[in-house]
Amino acid sequence: FAGYSLYTAVRIFNQHRGSTLFWQAFKVSKDPSSFVVLFEDMADVIGILIAATGITLSHIFNNPYIDGIASILIGLLLMLVAIFLVRQSRNLLMGESISAEELNKLVTLIEHNQNVCNADARLSMYLGPEEVILLIKIKFKTDLPSQKIVETIGSIRKAIQADHPDYKHIHFEPV
């Protein structure tokens, strides 16, 4: 059952990652449920193999200490997997921001609008695997009427969400 569960987790993770390398997909994933299940199942299968090997060797050599060593190895394995998953999930729990490269692309996109002098998009946070909140400070041209500013903000919002549908909450602060 553990092997089938691992097979299913690997298959689903491979569907999500597409052509991205395994470790790269793991590092950039914002959905902990996909990789947590995968690594828990891996630890489960490896732990069963360690336990089976420890029990077998313990009976072959009539030495109960081998079984104890196998139990300690399983405990260390579980501890390493837990540390590994905590390190990967920590940023998401603490409010990870989108990458600086992606922020710079957004600023460039916004600044290409004819009504914008400059933009600063430095505040962002993942709220979930496919949900990002973004605060953008925009300096508009001084001679723009307020209705034109509202229209410009609407068009910028549509442009951003066309490229990034996971940016659900985009807030603009005119400066």
Short mmCIF file of C-alpha atoms in Angstrom, two decimals:
data_model
loop_
_atom_site.label_atom_id
_atom_site.label_comp_id
_atom_site.label_asym_id
_atom_site.label_seq_id
_atom_site.Cartn_x
_atom_site.Cartn_y
_atom_site.Cartn_z
CA PHE A 1 0.00 0.00 0.00
CA ALA A 2 2.84 2.39 0.81
CA GLY A 3 4.46 1.66 -2.55
CA TYR A 4 1.23 2.35 -4.42
CA SER A 5 0.76 5.58 -2.47
CA LEU A 6 4.32 6.63 -3.40
CA TYR A 7 3.68 5.73 -7.04
CA THR A 8 0.53 7.88 -7.03
CA ALA A 9 2.31 10.81 -5.34
CA VAL A 10 5.19 10.66 -7.85
CA ARG A 11 2.75 10.52 -10.77
CA ILE A 12 0.77 13.54 -9.52
CA PHE A 13 3.94 15.53 -8.74
CA ASN A 14 5.28 14.76 -12.23
CA GLN A 15 2.02 16.03 -13.76
CA HIS A 16 2.36 19.30 -11.84
CA ARG A 17 6.03 19.83 -12.65
CA GLY A 18 5.76 19.10 -16.37
CA SER A 19 9.20 19.35 -18.00
CA THR A 20 10.80 21.14 -15.03
CA LEU A 21 13.60 19.25 -13.28
CA PHE A 22 12.52 17.43 -10.10
CA TRP A 23 14.50 19.52 -7.59
CA GLN A 24 13.75 22.77 -9.41
CA ALA A 25 10.03 22.00 -9.33
CA PHE A 26 10.29 21.15 -5.64
CA LYS A 27 12.09 24.42 -4.85
CA VAL A 28 9.69 26.69 -6.76
CA SER A 29 6.48 24.89 -5.76
CA LYS A 30 4.09 27.01 -3.74
CA ASP A 31 1.78 24.09 -2.99
CA PRO A 32 3.16 22.16 0.00
CA SER A 33 0.50 19.46 -0.31
CA SER A 34 2.08 18.17 -3.53
CA PHE A 35 5.60 17.66 -2.20
CA VAL A 36 4.78 16.88 1.46
CA VAL A 37 2.81 13.77 0.46
CA LEU A 38 5.60 12.76 -1.92
CA PHE A 39 8.36 13.00 0.70
CA GLU A 40 6.25 11.41 3.43
CA ASP A 41 5.55 8.45 1.15
CA MET A 42 9.24 8.20 0.23
CA ALA A 43 10.18 8.15 3.92
CA ASP A 44 7.48 5.54 4.53
CA VAL A 45 8.77 3.18 1.84
CA ILE A 46 12.42 3.66 2.82
CA GLY A 47 11.49 3.15 6.50
CA ILE A 48 9.72 -0.12 5.66
CA LEU A 49 12.80 -1.29 3.74
CA ILE A 50 15.07 -0.39 6.67
CA ALA A 51 12.74 -2.18 9.11
CA ALA A 52 12.53 -5.30 6.93
CA THR A 53 16.31 -5.35 6.50
CA GLY A 54 16.86 -4.86 10.25
CA ILE A 55 14.45 -7.64 11.21
CA THR A 56 15.89 -10.02 8.60
CA LEU A 57 19.49 -9.40 9.63
CA SER A 58 18.54 -9.61 13.29
CA HIS A 59 17.10 -13.12 12.73
CA ILE A 60 19.93 -14.27 10.44
CA PHE A 61 22.65 -13.24 12.88
CA ASN A 62 20.56 -13.87 16.00
CA ASN A 63 21.45 -10.36 17.20
CA PRO A 64 18.63 -8.14 18.53
CA TYR A 65 20.83 -5.04 18.40
CA ILE A 66 20.54 -4.94 14.60
CA ASP A 67 16.78 -4.45 14.92
CA GLY A 68 17.41 -1.60 17.39
CA ILE A 69 19.88 0.05 15.01
CA ALA A 70 17.27 -0.18 12.24
CA SER A 71 14.74 1.56 14.52
CA ILE A 72 17.22 4.35 15.21
CA LEU A 73 17.89 4.72 11.47
CA ILE A 74 14.14 5.02 10.81
CA GLY A 75 13.90 7.72 13.47
CA LEU A 76 16.80 9.63 11.89
CA LEU A 77 15.19 9.29 8.46
CA LEU A 78 11.91 10.72 9.74
CA MET A 79 13.76 13.55 11.48
CA LEU A 80 15.67 14.45 8.28
CA VAL A 81 12.51 14.45 6.18
CA ALA A 82 10.74 16.65 8.75
CA ILE A 83 13.61 19.15 8.79
CA PHE A 84 13.74 19.13 4.99
CA LEU A 85 9.99 19.81 4.68
CA VAL A 86 10.02 22.51 7.36
CA ARG A 87 12.84 24.33 5.56
CA GLN A 88 10.92 24.21 2.29
CA SER A 89 7.57 25.23 3.78
CA ARG A 90 8.87 27.85 6.22
CA ASN A 91 8.84 30.73 3.72
CA LEU A 92 5.29 29.94 2.69
CA LEU A 93 4.16 29.90 6.31
CA MET A 94 5.93 33.20 7.04
CA GLY A 95 4.57 34.97 3.95
CA GLU A 96 6.89 34.46 1.01
CA SER A 97 7.09 37.20 -1.59
CA ILE A 98 7.16 36.69 -5.34
CA SER A 99 10.63 36.74 -6.90
CA ALA A 100 12.50 40.01 -7.49
CA GLU A 101 12.71 39.14 -11.18
CA GLU A 102 8.93 38.82 -11.38
CA LEU A 103 8.46 42.10 -9.48
CA ASN A 104 10.78 43.85 -11.94
CA LYS A 105 8.79 42.47 -14.89
CA LEU A 106 5.61 43.84 -13.31
CA VAL A 107 7.18 47.27 -12.84
CA THR A 108 8.30 47.26 -16.48
CA LEU A 109 4.81 46.25 -17.61
CA ILE A 110 3.22 49.05 -15.59
CA GLU A 111 5.74 51.70 -16.66
CA HIS A 112 5.01 50.95 -20.33
CA ASN A 113 1.59 52.53 -19.80
CA GLN A 114 1.53 56.04 -21.27
CA ASN A 115 -0.15 57.53 -18.18
CA VAL A 116 2.43 56.24 -15.68
CA CYS A 117 5.62 58.04 -14.72
CA ASN A 118 7.02 55.24 -12.59
CA ALA A 119 5.91 52.30 -10.48
CA ASP A 120 7.18 50.46 -7.45
CA ALA A 121 5.87 46.96 -6.74
CA ARG A 122 7.82 45.81 -3.73
CA LEU A 123 5.12 44.39 -1.49
CA SER A 124 3.75 40.97 -2.34
CA MET A 125 2.90 37.79 -0.51
CA TYR A 126 1.64 34.31 -1.30
CA LEU A 127 -1.65 33.71 0.49
CA GLY A 128 -1.95 30.20 -0.96
CA PRO A 129 -0.52 28.07 -3.74
CA GLU A 130 -2.41 30.01 -6.42
CA GLU A 131 -3.21 33.26 -4.64
CA VAL A 132 -0.94 36.29 -4.42
CA ILE A 133 -1.55 39.71 -2.91
CA LEU A 134 0.32 42.60 -4.51
CA LEU A 135 0.64 46.28 -3.54
CA ILE A 136 1.81 48.61 -6.28
CA LYS A 137 2.73 52.26 -5.81
CA ILE A 138 2.22 54.18 -9.04
CA LYS A 139 3.17 57.75 -9.85
CA PHE A 140 0.83 59.02 -12.55
CA LYS A 141 1.36 61.98 -14.82
CA THR A 142 0.34 65.13 -12.96
CA ASP A 143 -2.16 66.40 -15.53
CA LEU A 144 -4.36 63.27 -15.51
CA PRO A 145 -7.98 63.64 -14.36
CA SER A 146 -9.12 61.18 -11.70
CA GLN A 147 -11.38 59.30 -14.13
CA LYS A 148 -8.40 58.63 -16.41
CA ILE A 149 -6.41 57.35 -13.39
CA VAL A 150 -9.25 54.93 -12.56
CA GLU A 151 -9.33 53.70 -16.18
CA THR A 152 -5.55 53.30 -16.23
CA ILE A 153 -5.60 51.30 -13.01
CA GLY A 154 -8.30 49.04 -14.47
CA SER A 155 -6.29 48.41 -17.64
CA ILE A 156 -3.10 47.74 -15.65
CA ARG A 157 -4.98 45.28 -13.42
CA LYS A 158 -6.32 43.42 -16.47
CA ALA A 159 -2.85 43.28 -18.05
CA ILE A 160 -1.28 41.88 -14.89
CA GLN A 161 -4.02 39.30 -14.34
CA ALA A 162 -3.87 38.22 -17.99
CA ASP A 163 -0.22 37.24 -17.49
CA HIS A 164 -0.58 36.14 -13.85
CA PRO A 165 -4.06 34.78 -13.06
CA ASP A 166 -2.90 33.80 -9.57
CA TYR A 167 -2.55 37.48 -8.60
CA LYS A 168 -6.00 37.67 -7.05
CA HIS A 169 -5.54 40.78 -4.90
CA ILE A 170 -3.86 43.70 -6.62
CA HIS A 171 -3.95 46.98 -4.74
CA PHE A 172 -2.78 50.25 -6.24
CA GLU A 173 -1.54 53.24 -4.30
CA PRO A 174 -1.28 56.39 -6.39
CA VAL A 175 1.57 58.62 -5.23
#
